[in-house]
XYZ file of C-alpha atoms in Angstrom:
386
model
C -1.424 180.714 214.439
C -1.368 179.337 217.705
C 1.063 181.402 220.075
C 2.368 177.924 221.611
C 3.939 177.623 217.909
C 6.616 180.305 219.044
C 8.026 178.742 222.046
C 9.898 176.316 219.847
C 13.441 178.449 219.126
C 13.706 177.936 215.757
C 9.810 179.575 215.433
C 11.305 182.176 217.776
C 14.258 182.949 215.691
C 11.619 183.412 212.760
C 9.721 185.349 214.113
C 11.607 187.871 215.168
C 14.368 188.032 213.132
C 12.208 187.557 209.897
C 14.969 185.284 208.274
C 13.652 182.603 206.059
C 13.598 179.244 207.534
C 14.080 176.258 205.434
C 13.363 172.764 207.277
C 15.982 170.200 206.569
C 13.189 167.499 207.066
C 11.774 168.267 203.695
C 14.709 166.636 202.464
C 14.459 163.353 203.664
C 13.999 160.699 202.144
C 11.599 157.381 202.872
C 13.849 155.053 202.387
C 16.962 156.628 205.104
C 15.372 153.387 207.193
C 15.528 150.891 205.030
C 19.172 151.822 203.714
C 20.350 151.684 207.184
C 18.128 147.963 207.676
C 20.078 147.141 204.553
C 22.923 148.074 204.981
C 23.684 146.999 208.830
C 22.727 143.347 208.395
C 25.818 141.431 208.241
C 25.053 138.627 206.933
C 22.036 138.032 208.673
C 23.273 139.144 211.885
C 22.521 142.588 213.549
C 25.411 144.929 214.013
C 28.746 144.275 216.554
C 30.049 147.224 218.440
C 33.099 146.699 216.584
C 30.676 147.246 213.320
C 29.249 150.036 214.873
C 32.145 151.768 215.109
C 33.944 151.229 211.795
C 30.529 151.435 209.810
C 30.197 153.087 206.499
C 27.833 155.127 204.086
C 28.397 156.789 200.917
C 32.288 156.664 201.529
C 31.776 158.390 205.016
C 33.456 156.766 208.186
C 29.705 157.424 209.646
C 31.191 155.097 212.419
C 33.518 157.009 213.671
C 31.829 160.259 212.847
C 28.767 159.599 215.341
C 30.778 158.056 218.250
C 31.531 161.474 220.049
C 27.865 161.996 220.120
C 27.237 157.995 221.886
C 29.593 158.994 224.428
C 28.644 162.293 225.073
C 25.243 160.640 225.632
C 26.009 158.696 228.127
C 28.532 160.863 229.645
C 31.126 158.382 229.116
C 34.446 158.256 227.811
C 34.941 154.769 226.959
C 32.473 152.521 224.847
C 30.651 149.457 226.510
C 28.191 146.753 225.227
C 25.336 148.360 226.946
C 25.223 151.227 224.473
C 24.983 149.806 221.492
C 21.474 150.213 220.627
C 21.979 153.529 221.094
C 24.920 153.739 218.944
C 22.763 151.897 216.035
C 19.683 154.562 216.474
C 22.265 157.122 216.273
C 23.923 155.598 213.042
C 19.981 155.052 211.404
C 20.022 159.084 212.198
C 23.797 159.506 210.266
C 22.331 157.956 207.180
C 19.305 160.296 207.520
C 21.343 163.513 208.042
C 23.553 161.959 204.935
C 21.077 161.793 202.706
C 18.956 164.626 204.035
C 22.376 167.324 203.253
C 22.924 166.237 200.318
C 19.618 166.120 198.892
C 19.165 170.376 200.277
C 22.975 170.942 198.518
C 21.539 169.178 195.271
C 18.576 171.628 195.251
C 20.528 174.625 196.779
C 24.043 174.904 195.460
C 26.201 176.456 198.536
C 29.632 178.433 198.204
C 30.214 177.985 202.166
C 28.258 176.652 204.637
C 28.505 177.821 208.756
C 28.163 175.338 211.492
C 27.873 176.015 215.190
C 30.161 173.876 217.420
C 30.656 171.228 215.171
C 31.591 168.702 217.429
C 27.755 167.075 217.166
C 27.327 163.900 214.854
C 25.118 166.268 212.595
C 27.368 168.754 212.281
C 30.127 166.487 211.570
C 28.415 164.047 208.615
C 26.777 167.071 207.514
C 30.970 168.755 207.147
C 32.092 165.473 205.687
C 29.664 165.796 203.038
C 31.207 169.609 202.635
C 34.682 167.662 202.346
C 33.173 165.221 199.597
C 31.709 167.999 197.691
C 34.674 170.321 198.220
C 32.770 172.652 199.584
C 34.387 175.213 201.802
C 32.897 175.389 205.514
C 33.132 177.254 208.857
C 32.724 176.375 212.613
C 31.924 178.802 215.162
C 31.452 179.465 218.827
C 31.678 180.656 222.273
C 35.075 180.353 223.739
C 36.221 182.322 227.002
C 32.938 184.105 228.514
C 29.721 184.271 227.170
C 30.964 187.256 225.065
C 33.280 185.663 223.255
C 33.275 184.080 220.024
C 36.130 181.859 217.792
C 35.408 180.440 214.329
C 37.964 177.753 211.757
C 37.551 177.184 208.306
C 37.682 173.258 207.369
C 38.290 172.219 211.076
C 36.106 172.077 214.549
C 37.043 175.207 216.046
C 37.181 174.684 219.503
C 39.824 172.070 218.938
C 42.042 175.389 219.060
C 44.297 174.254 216.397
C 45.681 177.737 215.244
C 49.640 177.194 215.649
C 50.019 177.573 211.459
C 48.119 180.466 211.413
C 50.291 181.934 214.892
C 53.764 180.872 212.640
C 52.217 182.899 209.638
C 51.175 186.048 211.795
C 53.349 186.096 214.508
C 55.549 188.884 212.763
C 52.277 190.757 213.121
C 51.843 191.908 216.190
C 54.183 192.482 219.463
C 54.298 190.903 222.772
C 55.697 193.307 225.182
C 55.206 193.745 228.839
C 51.389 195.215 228.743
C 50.711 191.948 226.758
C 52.398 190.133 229.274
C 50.339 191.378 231.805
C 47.517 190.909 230.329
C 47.987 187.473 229.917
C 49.086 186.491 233.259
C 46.020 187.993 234.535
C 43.875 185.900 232.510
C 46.115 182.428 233.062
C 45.553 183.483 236.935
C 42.118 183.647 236.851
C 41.865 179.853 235.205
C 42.823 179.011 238.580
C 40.120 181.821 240.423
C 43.241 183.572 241.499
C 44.731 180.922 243.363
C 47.742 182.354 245.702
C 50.758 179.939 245.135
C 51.944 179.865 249.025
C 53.962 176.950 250.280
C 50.782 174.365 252.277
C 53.242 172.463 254.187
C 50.629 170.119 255.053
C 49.825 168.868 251.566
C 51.809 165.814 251.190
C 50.356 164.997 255.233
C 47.210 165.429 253.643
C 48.204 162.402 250.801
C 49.615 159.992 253.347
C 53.293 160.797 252.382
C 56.582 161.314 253.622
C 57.836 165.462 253.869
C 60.789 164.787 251.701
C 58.730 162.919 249.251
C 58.500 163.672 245.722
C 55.502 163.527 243.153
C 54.300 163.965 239.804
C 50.912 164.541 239.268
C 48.664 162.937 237.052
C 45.869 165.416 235.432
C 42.247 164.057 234.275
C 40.067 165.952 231.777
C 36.460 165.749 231.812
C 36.171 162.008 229.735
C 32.658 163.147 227.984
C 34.355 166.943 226.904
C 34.008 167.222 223.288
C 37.201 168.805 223.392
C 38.826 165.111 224.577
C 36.314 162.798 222.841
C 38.266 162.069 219.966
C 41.454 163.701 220.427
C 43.416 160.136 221.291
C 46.961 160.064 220.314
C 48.471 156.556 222.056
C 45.697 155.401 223.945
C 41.990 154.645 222.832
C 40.552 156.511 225.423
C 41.210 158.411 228.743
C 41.029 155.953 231.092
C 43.313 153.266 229.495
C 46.044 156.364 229.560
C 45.559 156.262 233.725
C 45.548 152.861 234.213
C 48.790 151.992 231.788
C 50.459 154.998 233.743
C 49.761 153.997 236.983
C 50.914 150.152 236.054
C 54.054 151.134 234.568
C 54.756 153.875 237.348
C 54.354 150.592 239.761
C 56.616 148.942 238.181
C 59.420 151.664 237.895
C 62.448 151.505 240.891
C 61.667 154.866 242.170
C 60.377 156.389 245.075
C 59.113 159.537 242.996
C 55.176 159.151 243.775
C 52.123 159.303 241.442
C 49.144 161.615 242.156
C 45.737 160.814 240.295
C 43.899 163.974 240.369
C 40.431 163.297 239.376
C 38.644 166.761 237.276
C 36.073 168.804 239.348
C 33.647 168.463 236.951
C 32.777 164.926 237.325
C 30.210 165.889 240.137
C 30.059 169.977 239.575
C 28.053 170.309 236.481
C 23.997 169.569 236.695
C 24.585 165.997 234.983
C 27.491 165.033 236.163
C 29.998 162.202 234.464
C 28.793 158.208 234.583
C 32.447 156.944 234.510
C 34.385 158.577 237.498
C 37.740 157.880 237.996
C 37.511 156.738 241.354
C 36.193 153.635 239.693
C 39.253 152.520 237.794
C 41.701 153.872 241.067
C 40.909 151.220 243.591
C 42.975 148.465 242.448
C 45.501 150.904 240.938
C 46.438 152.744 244.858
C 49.295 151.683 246.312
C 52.707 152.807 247.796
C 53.765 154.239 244.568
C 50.437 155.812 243.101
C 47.800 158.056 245.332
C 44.383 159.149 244.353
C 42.748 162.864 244.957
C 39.015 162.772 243.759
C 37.495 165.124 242.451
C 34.851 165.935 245.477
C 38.571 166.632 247.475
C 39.327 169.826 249.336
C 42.669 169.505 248.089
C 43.200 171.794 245.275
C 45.072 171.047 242.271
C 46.792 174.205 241.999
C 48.438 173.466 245.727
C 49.593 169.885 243.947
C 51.096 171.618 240.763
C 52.677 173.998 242.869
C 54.588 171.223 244.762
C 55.124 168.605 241.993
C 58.191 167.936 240.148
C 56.634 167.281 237.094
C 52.977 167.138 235.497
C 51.323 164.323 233.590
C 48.025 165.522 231.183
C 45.874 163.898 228.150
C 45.114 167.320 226.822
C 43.839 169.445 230.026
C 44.649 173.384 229.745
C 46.663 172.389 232.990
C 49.599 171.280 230.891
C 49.934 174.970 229.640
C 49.514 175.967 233.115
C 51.976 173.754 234.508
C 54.885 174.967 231.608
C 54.371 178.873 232.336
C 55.409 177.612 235.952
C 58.424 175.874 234.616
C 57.327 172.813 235.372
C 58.167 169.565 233.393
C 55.318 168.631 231.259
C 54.222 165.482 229.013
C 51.165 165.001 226.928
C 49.481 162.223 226.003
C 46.897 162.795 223.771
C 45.999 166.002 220.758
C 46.563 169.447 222.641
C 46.012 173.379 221.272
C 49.758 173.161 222.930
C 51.543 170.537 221.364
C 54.447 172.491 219.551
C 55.429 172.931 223.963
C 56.355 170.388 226.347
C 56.816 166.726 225.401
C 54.272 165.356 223.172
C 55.390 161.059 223.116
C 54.462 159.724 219.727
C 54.188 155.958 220.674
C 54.007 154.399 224.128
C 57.497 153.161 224.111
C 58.593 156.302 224.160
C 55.916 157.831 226.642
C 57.256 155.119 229.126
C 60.883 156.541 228.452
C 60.247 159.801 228.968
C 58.136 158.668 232.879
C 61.317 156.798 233.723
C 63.350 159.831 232.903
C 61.443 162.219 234.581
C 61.542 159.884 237.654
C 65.088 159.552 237.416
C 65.501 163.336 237.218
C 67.476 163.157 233.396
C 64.291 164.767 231.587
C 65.701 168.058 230.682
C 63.360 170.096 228.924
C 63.755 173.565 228.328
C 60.317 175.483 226.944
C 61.052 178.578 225.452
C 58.316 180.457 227.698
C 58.601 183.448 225.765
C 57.371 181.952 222.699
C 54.913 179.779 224.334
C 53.271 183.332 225.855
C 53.635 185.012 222.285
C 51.388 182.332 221.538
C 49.181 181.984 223.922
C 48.087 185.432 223.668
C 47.501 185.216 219.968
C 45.077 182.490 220.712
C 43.355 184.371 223.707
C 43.639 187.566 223.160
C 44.091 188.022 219.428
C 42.358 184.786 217.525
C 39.034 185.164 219.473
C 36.669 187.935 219.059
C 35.812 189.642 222.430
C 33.739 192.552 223.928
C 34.796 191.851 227.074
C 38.479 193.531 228.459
């Protein structure tokens, strides 16, 4: 055999680990082609975005279940026109990894089956066809450090949704000072040990006034697999900044707005295709500011000196709260049992003119929220790193 076989990782894997490797694409069928050909005309008319996204097979929302994976593709948070025929090649690939699953689970009856991620459009039509079969399954992963490792049953793991299992074990284990400790250490170094001193020239640095107030406004990275998907009130990221900064314009206050772009939309080797500077230019005014994400500004200096903290799901939010700051959510969070967490939009827009009008009182019990948060880091995750 040809050693160029074993630079493929799966051949690797083989190789040395002498496990048994069983190709799904011996499973596929023909005809995963034409069922898609068949099944997307409409009428005689190729598919709509809109079709794309609320398309069907075998009972499966295949739609919705291969969207994360369009986005991620193009580094995008938000769907456009443009990407359409890549949504449809990636649907024609659903119906293949449909049939392909359940064809191996017909010829190999499974009591679980263990997933890595599970956040991909494989790994999620190949999990709904657990959920159809009633077939117990587990996702698994990296978490904090390279030597770390988390794992759900019946749920995407690094969506970090553990509060019932905290509620049922909490009685479990303590949370004294040493805990305490430990977890402030860790929550520190989120921020690279960032040394909350009073930067008198910040709000110089924005264009404001020194008795000026502001909120700050908290983007995630729109292509994270973490966010893609996790809308609560808004379809997407974006639409979240732009109806904030609109309302926040319209609000009688002189309580400002501070659009802090994410870091990561130029830091990482590919970096994002929708940046947030895009959607800020018309949005700028007296009332609402813009840091990008290329600023020397940091955002710890602008939590430090807010009076309250807009996110979508960014672990700032949990940041913000152990600082006693004032926090609301908009979209799914590993945090949402803390802070304010606005079910409709109605009510997100009372809560902003609260806050701006200084009657939001909320009191997070910090105690509880730390008891928690070191289940989740410290306890929930597997580690051999201390």
């Amino acid at each position: 055999v040809s050693q160029s076989r074993y630079v493929h990782g799966y051949w690797h894997v083989e190789r040395e680990s002498g496990l048994k490797m069983d190709r799904m694409s011996a499973y596929v069928q023909d005809s995963a082609s034409s069922i898609f050909e068949e099944l997307s005309n409409k009428n005689g008319e190729s598919l709509t975005l809109e079709d794309c996204q609320k398309f069907t097979f075998q009972g499966m929302p295949l739609g919705e279940l291969v969207r994360v994976s369009v986005l991620r593709f193009f580094y995008s948070g938000v769907l456009k026109q443009e990407y359409i025929q890549v949504y449809k090649r990636y649907l024609k690939e659903g119906v293949r990894c449909a049939l392909l699953f359940n064809n191996y689970l017909d010829a190999h009856h499974k009591d679980l089956v263990i997933f890595w991620n599970g956040a991909g459009f494989m790994d999620r039509v190949a999990m709904e066809v657990c959920r159809m079969r009633k077939i117990p399954f587990i996702t698994q992963e990296s978490f904090w450090g390279n030597s770390s490792w988390i794992y759900a049953k019946n749920k995407i793991a690094i969506h970090l949704d553990y509060f019932e299992e905290y509620e049922r074990d909490k009685e479990k284990f303590s949370f004294g000072a040493t805990e305490n400790e430990k977890l402030e250490n860790l929550v520190k170094s989120f921020s690279g040990n960032h040394d909350f001193e009073a930067k008198p020239n910040i709000k110089e640095l924005l264009g404001m006034n020194s008795h000026d107030q502001f909120v700050v406004l908290y983007t995630n990275m729109n292509f994270d697999t973490y966010v893609l998907g996790r809308d609560k009130l808004f379809t997407n990221m974006f639409e979240w900044i732009e109806h904030t900064c609109n309302y926040w314009n319209e609000l009688e206050t002189n309580v400002k707005l501070v659009v802090r772009a994410h870091p990561g939309e130029l830091k990482f080797l590919t970096p994002s295709s929708d940046f947030v500077r895009n959607i800020m230019t018309s949005l700028v005014g007296k009332k609402a500011f813009f840091v990008d994400s290329d600023s020397a500004i940091s955002s710890y200096d602008l939590l430090d000196q807010s009076c309250g903290v807009l996110v979508y799901s960014s672990t700032m939010g949990v940041e913000a709260m152990m600082l006693n700051k004032l926090v609301i959510s908009s979209g799914t969070s590993f945090y949402k049992e803390f802070g304010l967490h606005p079910k409709s939009k109605s009510e997100y827009n009372f809560l902003l003119k609260n806050l701006v009008e200084g009657t939001l009182n909320v009191n997070v019990d910090l105690n509880s929220l730390k008891h928690y948060l070191y289940y989740l880091y410290f306890l929930r995750q597997y580690r051999d790193w201390e």
